[in-house]
Each structure stands twice: as structure tokens, then as C-alpha cells.
GROMACS .gro file of N, CA and C in nm:
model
  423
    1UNK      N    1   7.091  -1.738 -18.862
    1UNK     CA    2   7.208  -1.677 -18.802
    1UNK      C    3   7.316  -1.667 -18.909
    2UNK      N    4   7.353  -1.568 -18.936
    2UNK     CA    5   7.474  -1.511 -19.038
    2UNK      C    6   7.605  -1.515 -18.986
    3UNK      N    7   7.680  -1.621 -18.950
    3UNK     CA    8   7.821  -1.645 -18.871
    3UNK      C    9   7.923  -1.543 -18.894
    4UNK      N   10   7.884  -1.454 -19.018
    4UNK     CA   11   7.975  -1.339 -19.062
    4UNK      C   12   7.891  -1.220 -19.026
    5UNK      N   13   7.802  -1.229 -18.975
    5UNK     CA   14   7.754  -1.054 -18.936
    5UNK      C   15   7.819  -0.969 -18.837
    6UNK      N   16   7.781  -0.840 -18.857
    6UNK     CA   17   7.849  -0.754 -18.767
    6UNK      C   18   7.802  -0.836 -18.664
    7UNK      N   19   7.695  -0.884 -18.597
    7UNK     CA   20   7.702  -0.862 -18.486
    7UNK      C   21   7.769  -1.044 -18.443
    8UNK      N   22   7.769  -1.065 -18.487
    8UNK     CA   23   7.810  -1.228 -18.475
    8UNK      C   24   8.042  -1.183 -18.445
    9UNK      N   25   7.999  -1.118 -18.510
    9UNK     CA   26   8.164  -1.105 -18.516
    9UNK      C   27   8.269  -0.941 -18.410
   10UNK      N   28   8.123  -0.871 -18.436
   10UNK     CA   29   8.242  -0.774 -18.335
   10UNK      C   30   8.296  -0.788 -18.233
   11UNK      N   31   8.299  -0.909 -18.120
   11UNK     CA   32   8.341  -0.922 -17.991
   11UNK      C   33   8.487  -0.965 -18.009
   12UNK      N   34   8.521  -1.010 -18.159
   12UNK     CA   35   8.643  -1.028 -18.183
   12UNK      C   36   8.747  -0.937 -18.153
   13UNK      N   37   8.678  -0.817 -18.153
   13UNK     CA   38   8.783  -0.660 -18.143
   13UNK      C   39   8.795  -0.629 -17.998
   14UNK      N   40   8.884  -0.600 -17.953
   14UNK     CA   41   8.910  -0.569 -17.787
   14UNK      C   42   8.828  -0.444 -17.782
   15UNK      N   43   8.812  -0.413 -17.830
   15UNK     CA   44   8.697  -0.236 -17.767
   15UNK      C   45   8.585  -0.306 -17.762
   16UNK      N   46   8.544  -0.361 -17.814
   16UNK     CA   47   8.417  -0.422 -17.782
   16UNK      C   48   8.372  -0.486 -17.698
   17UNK      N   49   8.501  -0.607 -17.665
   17UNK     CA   50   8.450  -0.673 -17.530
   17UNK      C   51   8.471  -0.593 -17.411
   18UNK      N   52   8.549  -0.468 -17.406
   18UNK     CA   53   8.651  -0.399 -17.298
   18UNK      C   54   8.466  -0.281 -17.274
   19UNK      N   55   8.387  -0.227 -17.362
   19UNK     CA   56   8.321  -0.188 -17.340
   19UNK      C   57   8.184  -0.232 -17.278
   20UNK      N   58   8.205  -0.398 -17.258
   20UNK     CA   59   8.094  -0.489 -17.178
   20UNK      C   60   8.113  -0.503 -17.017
   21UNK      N   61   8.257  -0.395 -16.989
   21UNK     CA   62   8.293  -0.409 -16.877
   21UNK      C   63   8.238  -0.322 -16.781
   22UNK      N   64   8.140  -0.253 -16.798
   22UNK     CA   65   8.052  -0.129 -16.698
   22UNK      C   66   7.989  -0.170 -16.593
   23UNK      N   67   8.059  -0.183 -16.468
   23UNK     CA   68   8.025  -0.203 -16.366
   23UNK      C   69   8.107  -0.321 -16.291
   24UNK      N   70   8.178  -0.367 -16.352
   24UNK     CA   71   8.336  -0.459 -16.340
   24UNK      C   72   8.352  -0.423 -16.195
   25UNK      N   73   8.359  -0.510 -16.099
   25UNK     CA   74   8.453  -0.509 -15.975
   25UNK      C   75   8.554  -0.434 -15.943
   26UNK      N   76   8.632  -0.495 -16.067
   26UNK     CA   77   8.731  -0.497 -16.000
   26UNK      C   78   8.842  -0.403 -16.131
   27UNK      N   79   8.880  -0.281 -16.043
   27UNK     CA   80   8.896  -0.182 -16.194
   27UNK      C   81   9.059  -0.143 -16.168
   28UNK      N   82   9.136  -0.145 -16.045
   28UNK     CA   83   9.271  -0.137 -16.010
   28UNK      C   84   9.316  -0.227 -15.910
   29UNK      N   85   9.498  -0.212 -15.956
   29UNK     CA   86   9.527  -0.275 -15.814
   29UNK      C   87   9.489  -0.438 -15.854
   30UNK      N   88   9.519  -0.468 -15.952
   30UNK     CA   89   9.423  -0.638 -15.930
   30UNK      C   90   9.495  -0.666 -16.113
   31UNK      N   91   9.453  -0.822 -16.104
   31UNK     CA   92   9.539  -0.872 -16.214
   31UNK      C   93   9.392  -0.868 -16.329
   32UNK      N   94   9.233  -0.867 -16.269
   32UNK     CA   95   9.127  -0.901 -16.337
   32UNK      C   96   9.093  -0.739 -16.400
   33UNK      N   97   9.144  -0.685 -16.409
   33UNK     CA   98   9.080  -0.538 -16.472
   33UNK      C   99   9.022  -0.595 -16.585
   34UNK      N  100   8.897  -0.440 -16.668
   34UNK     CA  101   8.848  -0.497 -16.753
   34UNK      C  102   8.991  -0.487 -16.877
   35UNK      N  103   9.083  -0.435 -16.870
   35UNK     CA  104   9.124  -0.435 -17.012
   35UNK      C  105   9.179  -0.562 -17.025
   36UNK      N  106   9.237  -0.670 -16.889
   36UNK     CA  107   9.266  -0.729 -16.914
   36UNK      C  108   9.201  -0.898 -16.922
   37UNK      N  109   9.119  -0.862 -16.883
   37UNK     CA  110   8.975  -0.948 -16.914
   37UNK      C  111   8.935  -0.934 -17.052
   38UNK      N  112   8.937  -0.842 -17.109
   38UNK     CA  113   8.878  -0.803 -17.238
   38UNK      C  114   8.983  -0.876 -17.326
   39UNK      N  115   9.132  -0.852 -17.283
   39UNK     CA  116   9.238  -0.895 -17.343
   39UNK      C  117   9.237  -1.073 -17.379
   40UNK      N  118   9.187  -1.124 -17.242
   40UNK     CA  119   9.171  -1.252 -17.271
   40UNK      C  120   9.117  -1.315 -17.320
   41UNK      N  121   8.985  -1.223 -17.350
   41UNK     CA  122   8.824  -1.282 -17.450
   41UNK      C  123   8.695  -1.294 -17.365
   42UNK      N  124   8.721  -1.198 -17.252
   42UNK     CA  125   8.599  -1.223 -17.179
   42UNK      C  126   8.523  -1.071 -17.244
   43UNK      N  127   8.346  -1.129 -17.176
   43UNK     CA  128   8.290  -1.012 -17.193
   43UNK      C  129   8.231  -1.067 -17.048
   44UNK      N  130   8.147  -0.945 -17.021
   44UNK     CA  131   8.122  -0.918 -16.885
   44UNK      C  132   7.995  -0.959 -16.924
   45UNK      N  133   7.963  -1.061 -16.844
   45UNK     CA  134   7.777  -1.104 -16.831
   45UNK      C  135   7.766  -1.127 -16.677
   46UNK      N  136   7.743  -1.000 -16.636
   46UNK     CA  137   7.695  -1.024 -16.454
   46UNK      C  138   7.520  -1.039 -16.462
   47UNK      N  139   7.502  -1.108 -16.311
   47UNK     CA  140   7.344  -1.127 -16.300
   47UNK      C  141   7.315  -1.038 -16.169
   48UNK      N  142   7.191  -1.056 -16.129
   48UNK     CA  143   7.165  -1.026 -16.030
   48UNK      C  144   7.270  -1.080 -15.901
   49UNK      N  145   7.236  -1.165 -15.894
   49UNK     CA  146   7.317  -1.248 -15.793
   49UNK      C  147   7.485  -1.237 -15.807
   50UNK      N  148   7.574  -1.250 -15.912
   50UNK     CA  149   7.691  -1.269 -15.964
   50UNK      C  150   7.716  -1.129 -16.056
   51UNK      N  151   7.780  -1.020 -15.989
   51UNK     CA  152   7.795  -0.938 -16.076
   51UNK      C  153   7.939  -0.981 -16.139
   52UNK      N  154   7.999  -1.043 -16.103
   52UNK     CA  155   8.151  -1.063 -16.168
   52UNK      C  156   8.119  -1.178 -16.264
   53UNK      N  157   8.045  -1.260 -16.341
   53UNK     CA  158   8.060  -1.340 -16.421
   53UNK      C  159   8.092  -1.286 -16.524
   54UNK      N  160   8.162  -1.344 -16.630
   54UNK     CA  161   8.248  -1.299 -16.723
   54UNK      C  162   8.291  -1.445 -16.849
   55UNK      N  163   8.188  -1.442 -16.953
   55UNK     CA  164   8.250  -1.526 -17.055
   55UNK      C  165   8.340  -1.485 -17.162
   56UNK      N  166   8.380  -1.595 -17.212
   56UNK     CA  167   8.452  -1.571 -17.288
   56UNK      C  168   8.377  -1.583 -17.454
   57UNK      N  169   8.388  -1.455 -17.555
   57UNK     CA  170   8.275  -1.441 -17.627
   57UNK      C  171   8.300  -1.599 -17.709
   58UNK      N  172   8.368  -1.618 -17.741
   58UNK     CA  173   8.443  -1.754 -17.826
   58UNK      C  174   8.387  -1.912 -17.777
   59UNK      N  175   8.432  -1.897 -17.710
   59UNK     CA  176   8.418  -2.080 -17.672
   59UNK      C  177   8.303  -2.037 -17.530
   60UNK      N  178   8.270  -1.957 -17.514
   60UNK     CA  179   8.147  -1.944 -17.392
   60UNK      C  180   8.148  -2.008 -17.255
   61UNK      N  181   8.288  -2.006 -17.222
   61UNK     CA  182   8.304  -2.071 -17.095
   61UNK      C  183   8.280  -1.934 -16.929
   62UNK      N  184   8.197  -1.964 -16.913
   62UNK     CA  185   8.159  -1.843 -16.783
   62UNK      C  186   8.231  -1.879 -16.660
   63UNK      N  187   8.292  -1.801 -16.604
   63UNK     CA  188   8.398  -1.789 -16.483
   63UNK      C  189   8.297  -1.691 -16.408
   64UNK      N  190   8.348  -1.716 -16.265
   64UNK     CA  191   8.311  -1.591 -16.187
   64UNK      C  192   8.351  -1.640 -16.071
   65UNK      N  193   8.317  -1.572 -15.938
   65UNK     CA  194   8.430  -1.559 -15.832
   65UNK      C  195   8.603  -1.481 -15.840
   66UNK      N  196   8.594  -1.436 -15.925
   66UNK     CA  197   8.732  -1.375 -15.921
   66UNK      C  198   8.765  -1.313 -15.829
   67UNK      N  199   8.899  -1.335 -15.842
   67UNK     CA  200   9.007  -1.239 -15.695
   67UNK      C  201   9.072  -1.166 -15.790
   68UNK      N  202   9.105  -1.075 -15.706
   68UNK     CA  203   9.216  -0.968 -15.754
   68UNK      C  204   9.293  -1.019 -15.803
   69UNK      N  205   9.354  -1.122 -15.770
   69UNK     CA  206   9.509  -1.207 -15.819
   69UNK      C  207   9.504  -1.265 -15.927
   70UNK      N  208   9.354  -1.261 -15.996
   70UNK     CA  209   9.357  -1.410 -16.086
   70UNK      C  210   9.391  -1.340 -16.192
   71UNK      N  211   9.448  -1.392 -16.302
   71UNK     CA  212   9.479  -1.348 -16.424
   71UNK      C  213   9.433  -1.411 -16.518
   72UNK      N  214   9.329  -1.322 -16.602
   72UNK     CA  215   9.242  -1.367 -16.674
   72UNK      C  216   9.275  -1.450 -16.772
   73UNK      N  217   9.397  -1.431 -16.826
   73UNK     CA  218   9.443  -1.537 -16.956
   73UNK      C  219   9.499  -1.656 -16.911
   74UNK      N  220   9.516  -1.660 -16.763
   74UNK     CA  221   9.573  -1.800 -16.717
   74UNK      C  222   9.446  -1.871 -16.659
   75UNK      N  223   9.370  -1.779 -16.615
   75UNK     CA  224   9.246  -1.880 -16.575
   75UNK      C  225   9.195  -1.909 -16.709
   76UNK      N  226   9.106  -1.846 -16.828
   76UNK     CA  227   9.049  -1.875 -16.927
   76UNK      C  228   9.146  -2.043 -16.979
   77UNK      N  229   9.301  -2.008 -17.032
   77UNK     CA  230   9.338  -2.088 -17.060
   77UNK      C  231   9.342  -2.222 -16.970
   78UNK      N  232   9.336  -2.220 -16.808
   78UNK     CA  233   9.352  -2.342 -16.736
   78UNK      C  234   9.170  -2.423 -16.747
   79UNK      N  235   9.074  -2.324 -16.789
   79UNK     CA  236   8.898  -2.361 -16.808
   79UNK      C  237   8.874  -2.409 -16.942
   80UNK      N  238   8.935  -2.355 -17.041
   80UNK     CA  239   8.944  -2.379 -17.146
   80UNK      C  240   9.001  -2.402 -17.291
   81UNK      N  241   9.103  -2.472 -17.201
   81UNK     CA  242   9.207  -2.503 -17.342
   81UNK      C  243   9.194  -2.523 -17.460
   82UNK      N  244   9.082  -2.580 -17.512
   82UNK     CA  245   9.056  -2.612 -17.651
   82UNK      C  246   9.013  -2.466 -17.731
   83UNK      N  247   8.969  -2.342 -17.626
   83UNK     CA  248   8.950  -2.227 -17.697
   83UNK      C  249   9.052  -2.223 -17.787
   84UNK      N  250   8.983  -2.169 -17.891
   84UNK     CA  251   9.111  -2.096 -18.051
   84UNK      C  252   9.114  -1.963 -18.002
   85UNK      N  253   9.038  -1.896 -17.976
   85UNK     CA  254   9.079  -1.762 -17.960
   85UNK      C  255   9.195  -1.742 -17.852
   86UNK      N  256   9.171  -1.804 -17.712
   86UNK     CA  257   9.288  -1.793 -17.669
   86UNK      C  258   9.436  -1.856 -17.662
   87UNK      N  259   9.397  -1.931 -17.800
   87UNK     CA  260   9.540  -1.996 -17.811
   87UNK      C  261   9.605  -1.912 -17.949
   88UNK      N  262   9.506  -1.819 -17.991
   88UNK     CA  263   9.551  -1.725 -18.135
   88UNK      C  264   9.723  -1.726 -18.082
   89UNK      N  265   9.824  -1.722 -18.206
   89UNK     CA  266   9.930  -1.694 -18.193
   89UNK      C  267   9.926  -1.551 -18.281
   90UNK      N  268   9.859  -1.516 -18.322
   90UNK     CA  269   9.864  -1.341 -18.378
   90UNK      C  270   9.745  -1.248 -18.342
   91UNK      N  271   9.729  -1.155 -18.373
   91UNK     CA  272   9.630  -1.050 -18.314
   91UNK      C  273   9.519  -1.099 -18.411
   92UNK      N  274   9.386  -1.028 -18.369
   92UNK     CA  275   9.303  -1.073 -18.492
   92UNK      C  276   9.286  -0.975 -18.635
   93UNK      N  277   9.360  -0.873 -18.585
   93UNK     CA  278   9.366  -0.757 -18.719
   93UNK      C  279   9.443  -0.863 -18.842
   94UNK      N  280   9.572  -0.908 -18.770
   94UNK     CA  281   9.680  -0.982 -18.872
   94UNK      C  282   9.634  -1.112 -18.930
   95UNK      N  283   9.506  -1.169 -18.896
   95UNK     CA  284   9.430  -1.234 -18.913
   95UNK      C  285   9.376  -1.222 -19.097
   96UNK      N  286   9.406  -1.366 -19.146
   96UNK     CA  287   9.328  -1.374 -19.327
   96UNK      C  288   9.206  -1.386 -19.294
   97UNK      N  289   9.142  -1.372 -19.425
   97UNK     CA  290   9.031  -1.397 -19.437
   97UNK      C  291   9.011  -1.533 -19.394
   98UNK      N  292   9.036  -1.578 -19.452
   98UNK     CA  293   9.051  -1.773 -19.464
   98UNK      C  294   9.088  -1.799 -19.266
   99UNK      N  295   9.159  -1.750 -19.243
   99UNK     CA  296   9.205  -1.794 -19.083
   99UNK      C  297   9.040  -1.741 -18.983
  100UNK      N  298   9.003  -1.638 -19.017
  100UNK     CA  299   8.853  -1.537 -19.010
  100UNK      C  300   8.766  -1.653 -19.004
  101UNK      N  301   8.723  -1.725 -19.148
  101UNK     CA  302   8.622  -1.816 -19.140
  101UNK      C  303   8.670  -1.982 -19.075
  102UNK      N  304   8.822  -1.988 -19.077
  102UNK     CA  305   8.821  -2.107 -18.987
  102UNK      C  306   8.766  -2.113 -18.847
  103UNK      N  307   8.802  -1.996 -18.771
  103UNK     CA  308   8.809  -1.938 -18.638
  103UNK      C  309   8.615  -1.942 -18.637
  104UNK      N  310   8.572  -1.883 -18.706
  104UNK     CA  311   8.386  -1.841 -18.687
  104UNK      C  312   8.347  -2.003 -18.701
  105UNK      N  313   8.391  -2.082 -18.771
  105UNK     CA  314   8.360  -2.219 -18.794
  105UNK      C  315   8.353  -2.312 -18.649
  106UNK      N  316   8.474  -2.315 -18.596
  106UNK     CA  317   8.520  -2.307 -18.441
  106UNK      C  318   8.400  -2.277 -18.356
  107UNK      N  319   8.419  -2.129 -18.366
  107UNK     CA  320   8.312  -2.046 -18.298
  107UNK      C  321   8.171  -2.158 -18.281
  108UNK      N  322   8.147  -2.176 -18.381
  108UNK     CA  323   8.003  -2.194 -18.423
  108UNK      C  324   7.985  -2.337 -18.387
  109UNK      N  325   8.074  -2.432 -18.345
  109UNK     CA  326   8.111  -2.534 -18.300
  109UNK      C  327   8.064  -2.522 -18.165
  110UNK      N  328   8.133  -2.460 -18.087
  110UNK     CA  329   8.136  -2.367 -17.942
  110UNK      C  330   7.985  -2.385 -17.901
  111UNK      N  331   7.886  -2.301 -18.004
  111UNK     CA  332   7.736  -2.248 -17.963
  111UNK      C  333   7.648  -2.319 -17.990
  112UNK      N  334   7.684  -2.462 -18.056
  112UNK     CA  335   7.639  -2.564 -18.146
  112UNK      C  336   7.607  -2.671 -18.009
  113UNK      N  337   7.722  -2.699 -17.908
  113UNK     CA  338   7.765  -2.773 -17.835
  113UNK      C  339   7.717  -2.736 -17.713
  114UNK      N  340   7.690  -2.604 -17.674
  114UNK     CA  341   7.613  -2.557 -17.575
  114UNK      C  342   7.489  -2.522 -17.554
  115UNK      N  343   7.442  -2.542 -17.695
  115UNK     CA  344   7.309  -2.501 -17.723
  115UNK      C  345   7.216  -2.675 -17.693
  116UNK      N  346   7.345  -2.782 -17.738
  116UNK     CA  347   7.300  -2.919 -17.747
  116UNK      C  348   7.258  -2.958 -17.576
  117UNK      N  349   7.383  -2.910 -17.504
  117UNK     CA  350   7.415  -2.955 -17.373
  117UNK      C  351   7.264  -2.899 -17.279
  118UNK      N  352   7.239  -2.761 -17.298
  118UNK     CA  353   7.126  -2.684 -17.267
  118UNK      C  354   7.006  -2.808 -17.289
  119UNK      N  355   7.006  -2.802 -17.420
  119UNK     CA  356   6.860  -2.929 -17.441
  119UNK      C  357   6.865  -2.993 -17.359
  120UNK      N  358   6.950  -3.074 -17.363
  120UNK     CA  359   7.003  -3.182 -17.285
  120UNK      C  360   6.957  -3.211 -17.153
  121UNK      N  361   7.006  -3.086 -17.090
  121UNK     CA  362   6.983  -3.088 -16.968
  121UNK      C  363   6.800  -3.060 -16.913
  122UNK      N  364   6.787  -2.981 -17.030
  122UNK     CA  365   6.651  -2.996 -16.998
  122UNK      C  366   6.534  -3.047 -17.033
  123UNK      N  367   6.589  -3.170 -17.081
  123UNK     CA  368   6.491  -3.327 -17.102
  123UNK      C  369   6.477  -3.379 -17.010
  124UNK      N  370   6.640  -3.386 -16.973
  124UNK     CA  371   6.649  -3.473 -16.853
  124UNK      C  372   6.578  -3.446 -16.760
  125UNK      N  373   6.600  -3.293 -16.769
  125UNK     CA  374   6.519  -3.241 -16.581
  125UNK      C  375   6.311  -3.266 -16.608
  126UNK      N  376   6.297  -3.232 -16.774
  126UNK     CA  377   6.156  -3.280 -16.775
  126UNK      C  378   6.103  -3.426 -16.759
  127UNK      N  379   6.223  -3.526 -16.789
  127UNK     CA  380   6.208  -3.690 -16.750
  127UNK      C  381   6.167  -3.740 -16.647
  128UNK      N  382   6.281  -3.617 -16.602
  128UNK     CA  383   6.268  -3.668 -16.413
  128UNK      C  384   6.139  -3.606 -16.348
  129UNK      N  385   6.142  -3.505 -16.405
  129UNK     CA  386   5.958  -3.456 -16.320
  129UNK      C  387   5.875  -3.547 -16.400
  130UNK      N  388   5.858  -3.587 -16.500
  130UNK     CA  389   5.739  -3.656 -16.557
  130UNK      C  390   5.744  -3.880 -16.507
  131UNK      N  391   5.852  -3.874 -16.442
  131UNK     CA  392   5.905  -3.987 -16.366
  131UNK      C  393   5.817  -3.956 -16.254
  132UNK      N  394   5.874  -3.822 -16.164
  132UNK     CA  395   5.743  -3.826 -16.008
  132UNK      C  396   5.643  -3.828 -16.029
  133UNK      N  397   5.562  -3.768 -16.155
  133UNK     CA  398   5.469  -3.709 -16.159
  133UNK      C  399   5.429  -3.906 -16.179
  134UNK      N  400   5.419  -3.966 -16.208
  134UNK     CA  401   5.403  -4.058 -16.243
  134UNK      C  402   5.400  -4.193 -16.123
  135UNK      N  403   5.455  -4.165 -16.109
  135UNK     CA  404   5.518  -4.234 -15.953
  135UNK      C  405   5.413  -4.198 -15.854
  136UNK      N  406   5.375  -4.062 -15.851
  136UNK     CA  407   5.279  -4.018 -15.745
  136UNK      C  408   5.145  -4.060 -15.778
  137UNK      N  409   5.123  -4.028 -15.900
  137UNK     CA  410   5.001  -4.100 -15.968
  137UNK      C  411   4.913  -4.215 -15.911
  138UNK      N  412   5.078  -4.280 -15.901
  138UNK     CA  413   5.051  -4.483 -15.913
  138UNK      C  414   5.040  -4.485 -15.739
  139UNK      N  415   5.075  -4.375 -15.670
  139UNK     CA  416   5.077  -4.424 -15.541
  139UNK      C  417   5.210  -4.466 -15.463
  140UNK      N  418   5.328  -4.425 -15.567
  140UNK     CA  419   5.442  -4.460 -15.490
  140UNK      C  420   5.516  -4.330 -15.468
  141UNK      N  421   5.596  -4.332 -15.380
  141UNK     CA  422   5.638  -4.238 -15.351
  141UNK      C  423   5.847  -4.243 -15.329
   0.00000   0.00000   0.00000
């Protein structure tokens, strides 16, 4: 993984995340539009089930259930405060180089930590089946 590649890095630009918004809920009349979702650092990852889920490309925190009312930079920031992107105090154009690779460093922290938690969780869940499986074996239940 190249932490500086195009593709590692374009979600940084608001057209990019604002163009993950095709099929968005919620498009007027409402505080969640995509521009302003996009504005906050979300991109649009709906499922089958959840068409409104919406992470944030940065720190990868997934929201969904939104109301009309919610405002995307106050929810992101009340889910995820430690995000850098949404605590940037300048745009990312005005952005150094040097501020660029602190921020991807961050980033990479972010995917490092969720990628761990993921394992994680799914040891555990193989522990616990290889616990029944075991248990049933012996005759206990």
C-alpha cells in the first residue's frame, strides 16, 4: 500500500467524496445533504440493508440513521473527536507538503487500528465457536 497514491489520497478533495453521494437520501430541505456530508469527510458507503451509511474517509468512523436535522460536522465531530481531518483548521489545498504526510501518517494510524480491531474480533468469535465445538464434543452442553 503506497500511503501517497492517487488513490490512497483523493478522498481528501471534496469532489470526490461529494461524488460517492449517488443515491443519498437525503438531497434537500435537511442539514445531511451530500455536499454537506462530503464537507465533513464523509463518503457514502450504503448496503443493502442501510442505504444511508456514510464514513468518514479519514478516521473510518461509519454513522447511519440520519435525520434531516443532523449536521454532519457536528455529528462526525461528537463520534469522533480524535479525527485530524475534521479538526483541520485550514482547507486541504492550503495544506504543506510536510502537514500532507503528517495527516496520511494519522490516516494510516486510523486503518492500522481497525484493521487490528477486525482481527480481533474475529478470533474471538472463532474461540468461542471452537469453545462449543468442544464442549459438545465432551458432552456438555
Amino acid at each position: 500500500m503506497d500511503p501517497l497514491s492517487e488513490e490512497d489520497t483523493k478522498m481528501y478533495f471534496y469532489e470526490n467524496r461529494l461524488k460517492t453521494f449517488e443515491g443519498w437520501p437525503f438531497n434537500e430541505d435537511c442539514m445531511c445533504t451530500p455536499e454537506n456530508m462530503a464537507k465533513a469527510g464523509f463518503i457514502h458507503t450504503p448496503s443493502e440493508n442501510s442505504p444511508d451509511v456514510a464514513m468518514c474517509f479519514f478516521c473510518l468512523k461509519e454513522l447511519e440513521g440520519w435525520e434531516p436535522d443532523d449536521d454532519p460536522e457536528k455529528e462526525h465531530r461528537s463520534h469522533s473527536s480524535s479525527c485530524h481531518f475534521i479538526n483541520l483548521k485550514k482547507s486541504v489545498e492550503e495544506l504543506s507538503v510536510e502537514e500532507i504526510l503528517k495527516l496520511q501518517k494519522e490516516k494510516h494510524k486510523f486503518i492500522l487500528m481497525k484493521s487490528c480491531k477486525e482481527a480481533l474480533a474475529r478470533f474471538e468469535e472463532a474461540a468461542k465457536q471452537k469453545k462449543a465445538d468442544i464442549k459438545s464434543a465432551m458432552g456438555e452442553e
